[in-house]
Coordinates of C-alpha atoms in Angstrom, one line a residue:
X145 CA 0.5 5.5 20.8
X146 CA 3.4 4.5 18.2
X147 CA 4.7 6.7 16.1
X148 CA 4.2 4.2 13.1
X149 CA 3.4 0.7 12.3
X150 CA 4.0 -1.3 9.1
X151 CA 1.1 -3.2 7.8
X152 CA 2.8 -6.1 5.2
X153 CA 0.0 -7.4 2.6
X154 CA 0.6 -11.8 2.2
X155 CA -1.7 -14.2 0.9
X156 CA -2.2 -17.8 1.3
X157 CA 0.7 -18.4 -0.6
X158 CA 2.2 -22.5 -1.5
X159 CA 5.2 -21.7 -3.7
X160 CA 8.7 -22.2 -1.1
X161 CA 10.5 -19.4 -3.2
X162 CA 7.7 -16.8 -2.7
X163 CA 7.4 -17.7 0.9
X164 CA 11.2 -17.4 1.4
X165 CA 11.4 -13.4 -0.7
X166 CA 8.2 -12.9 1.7
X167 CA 10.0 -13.8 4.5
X168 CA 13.4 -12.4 3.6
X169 CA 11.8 -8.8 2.9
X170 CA 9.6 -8.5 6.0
X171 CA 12.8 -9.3 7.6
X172 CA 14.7 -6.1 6.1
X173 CA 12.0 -4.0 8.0
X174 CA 12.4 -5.2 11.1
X175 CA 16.4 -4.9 10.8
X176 CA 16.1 -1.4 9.4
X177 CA 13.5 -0.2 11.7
X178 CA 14.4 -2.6 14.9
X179 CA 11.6 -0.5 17.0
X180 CA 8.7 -0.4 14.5
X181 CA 6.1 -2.9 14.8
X182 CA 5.9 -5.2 11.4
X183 CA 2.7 -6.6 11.4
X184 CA 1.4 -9.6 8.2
X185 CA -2.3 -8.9 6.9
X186 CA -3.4 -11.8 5.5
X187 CA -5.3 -11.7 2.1
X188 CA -8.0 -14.4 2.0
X189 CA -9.4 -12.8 -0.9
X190 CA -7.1 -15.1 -3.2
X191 CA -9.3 -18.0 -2.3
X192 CA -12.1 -16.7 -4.5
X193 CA -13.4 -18.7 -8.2
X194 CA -12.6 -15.1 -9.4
X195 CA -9.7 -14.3 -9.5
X196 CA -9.7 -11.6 -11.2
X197 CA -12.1 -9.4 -8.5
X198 CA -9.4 -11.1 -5.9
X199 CA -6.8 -9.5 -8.0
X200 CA -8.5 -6.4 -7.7
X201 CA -9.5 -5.9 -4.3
X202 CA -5.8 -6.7 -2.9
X203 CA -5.9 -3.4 -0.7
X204 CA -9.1 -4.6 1.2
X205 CA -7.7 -6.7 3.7
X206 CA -5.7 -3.5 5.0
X207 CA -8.5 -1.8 5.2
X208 CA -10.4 -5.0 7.2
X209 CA -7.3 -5.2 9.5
X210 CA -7.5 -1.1 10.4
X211 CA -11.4 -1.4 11.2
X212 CA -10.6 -4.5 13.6
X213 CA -7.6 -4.0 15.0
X214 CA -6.5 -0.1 15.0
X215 CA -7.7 0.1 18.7
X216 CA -5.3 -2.9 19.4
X217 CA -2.7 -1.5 17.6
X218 CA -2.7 2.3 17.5
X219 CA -0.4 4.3 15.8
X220 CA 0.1 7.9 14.6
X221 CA 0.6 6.8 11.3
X222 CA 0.7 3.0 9.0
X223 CA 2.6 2.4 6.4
X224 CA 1.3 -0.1 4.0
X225 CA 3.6 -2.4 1.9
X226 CA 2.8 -5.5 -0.4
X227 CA 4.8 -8.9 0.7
X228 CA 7.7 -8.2 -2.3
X229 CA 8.3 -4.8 -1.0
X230 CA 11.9 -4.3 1.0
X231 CA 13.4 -2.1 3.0
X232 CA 16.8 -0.8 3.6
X233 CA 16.7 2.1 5.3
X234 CA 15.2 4.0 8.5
X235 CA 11.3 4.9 7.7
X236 CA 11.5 8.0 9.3
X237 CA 14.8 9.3 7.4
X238 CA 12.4 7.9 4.2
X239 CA 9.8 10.0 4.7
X240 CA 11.1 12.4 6.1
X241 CA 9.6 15.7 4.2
X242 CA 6.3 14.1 3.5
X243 CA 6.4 12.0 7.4
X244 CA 3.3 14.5 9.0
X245 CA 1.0 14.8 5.7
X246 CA -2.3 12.4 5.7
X247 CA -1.9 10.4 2.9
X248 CA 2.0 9.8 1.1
X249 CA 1.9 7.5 -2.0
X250 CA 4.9 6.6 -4.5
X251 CA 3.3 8.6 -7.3
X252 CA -0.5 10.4 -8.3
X253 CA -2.1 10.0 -11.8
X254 CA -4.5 12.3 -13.2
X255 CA -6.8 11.7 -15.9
X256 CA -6.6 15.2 -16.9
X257 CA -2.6 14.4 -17.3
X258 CA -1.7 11.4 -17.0
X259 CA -2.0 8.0 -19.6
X260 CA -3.0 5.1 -17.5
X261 CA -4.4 2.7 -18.5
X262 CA -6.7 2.0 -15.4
X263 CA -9.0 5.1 -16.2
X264 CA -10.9 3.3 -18.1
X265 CA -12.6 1.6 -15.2
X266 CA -13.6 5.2 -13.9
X267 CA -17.0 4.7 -15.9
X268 CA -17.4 2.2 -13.4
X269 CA -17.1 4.1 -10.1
X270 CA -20.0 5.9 -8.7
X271 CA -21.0 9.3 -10.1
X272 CA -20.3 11.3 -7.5
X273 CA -17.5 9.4 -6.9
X274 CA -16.3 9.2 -10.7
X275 CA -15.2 13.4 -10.8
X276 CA -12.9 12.6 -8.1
X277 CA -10.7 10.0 -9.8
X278 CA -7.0 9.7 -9.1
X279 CA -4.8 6.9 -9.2
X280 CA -2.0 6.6 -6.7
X281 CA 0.9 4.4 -8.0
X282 CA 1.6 1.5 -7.1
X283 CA -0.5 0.1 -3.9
X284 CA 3.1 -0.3 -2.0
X285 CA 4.8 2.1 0.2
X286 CA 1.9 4.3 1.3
X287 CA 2.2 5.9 4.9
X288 CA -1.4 7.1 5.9
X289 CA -1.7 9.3 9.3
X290 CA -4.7 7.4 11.7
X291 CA -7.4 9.9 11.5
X292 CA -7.4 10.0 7.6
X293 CA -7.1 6.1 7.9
X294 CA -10.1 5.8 10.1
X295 CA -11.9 8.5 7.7
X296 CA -11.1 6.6 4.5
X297 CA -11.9 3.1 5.6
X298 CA -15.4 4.2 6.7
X299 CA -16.1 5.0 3.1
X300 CA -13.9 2.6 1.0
X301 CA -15.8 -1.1 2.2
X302 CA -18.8 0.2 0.2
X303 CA -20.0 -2.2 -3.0
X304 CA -20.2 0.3 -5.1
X305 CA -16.3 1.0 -4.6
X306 CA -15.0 -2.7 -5.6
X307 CA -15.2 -3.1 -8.9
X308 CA -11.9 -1.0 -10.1
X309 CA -8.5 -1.8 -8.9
X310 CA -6.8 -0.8 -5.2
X311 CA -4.7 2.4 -6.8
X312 CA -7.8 3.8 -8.2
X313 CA -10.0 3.2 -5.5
X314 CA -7.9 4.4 -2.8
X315 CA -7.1 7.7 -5.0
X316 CA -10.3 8.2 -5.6
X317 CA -11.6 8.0 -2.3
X318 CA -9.2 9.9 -0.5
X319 CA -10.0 12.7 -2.5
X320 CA -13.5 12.4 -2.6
X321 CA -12.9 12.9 1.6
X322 CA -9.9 15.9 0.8
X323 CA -7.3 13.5 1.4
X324 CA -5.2 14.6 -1.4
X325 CA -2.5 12.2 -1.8
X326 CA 0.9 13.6 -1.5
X327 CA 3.9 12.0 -3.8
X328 CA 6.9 11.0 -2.1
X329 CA 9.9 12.6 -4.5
X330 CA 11.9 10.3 -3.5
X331 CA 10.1 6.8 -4.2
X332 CA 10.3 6.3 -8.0
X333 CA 13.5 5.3 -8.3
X334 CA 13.3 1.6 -6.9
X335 CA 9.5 1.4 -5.9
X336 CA 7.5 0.3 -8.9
X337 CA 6.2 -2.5 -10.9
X338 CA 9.3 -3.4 -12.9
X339 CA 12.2 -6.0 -11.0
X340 CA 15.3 -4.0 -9.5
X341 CA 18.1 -6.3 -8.4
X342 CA 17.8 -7.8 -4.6
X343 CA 21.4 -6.3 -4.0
X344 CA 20.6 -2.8 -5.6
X345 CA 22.2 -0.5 -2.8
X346 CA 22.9 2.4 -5.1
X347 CA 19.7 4.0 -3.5
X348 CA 18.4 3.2 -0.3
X349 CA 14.8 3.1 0.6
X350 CA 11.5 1.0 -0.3
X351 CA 12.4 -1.8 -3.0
X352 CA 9.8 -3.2 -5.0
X353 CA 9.2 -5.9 -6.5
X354 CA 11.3 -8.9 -5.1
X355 CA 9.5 -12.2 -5.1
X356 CA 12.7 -14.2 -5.9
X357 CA 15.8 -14.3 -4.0

């Protein structure tokens, strides 16, 4: 079994600039990590009339891919990036204090804490479900160990789970399970929603976003 696979989110994309980042940043992976596996999930979910439960539901696919393929591609643990995510350094070295928890994410929300403007939609998780919300920010650079993969994907396909967006569900599931996701301290520098230039080397690690070279 591998020690860790990469899992890169794409969609069904047309425009050549996009397809070039896309192909540009899965690149960077394999150059910085020459013996991990870098594997495209595609998202099909972009060809629905509604866009917006498309938009929301971007993390499904991953989920999809684990159910039908893990046993074809086993690994200890899966790291899961979205296409305008890059990499310039060695994964392990990255997660390096956090590489043996279940569940790493970039950084946790709490409603009890934390302003953000997706708890809103916790009204329309389930109940049971609802006490246990948490968002994990953003749904990019999150390495998941293989038995709290397999436990969490079980549980996450439900209906009732798909109409709030990926960093809420997934949050909220894994805790609901006692996956408590674990922050990595040193992702929120250059992993978040905001642009950070393609040739920012003052840090190295996950970059994100870049969907123009």
């Amino acid at each position: 079994m591998k020690e860790l696979i990469v899992l890169i989110g794409w969609y069904n994309e047309v425009d050549p600039a996009k397809i070039k980042a896309f192909e540009e940043n899965k690149r960077t992976f394999e150059l910085s990590n020459p013996d991990v596996e870098v594997i495209t999930v595609i998202n099909t979910l972009d060809n629905l009339e509604d866009k917006k439960k498309a938009w929301l539901c971007s993390d499904i696919p991953m989920y999809e891919w684990y159910l039908k393929n893990s046993k074809k591609h086993p690994a200890k643990r899966y790291l899961l990036v979205e296409w305008d995510c890059w990499c310039d350094i060695d994964l392990h070295e990255y997660f390096g204090r956090v590489w043996d928890c279940d569940l790493v994410v970039p950084s946790v929300m709490y409603p009890e804490r934390d302003a953000w403007c997706w708890f809103a939609s916790i009204k329309l998780l389930p109940p049971a479900a609802a006490k246990y919300a948490v968002g994990v920010v953003p749904f990019c650079g999150i390495l998941i160990a293989n038995k709290a993969f397999k436990k969490i994907c079980k549980e996450i396909l439900k209906p009732e789970y798909m109409h709030v967006i990926s960093e809420l569900r997934l949050g909220t599931v894994a805790t609901m399970l006692g996956i408590d996701p674990v922050p990595n301290s040193v992702a929120n520098r250059i992993l978040g929603w905001r642009g950070v230039s393609p040739f920012d080397k003052k840090h190295k690690g996950l970059h994100h976003p870049r969907k123009t070279l």
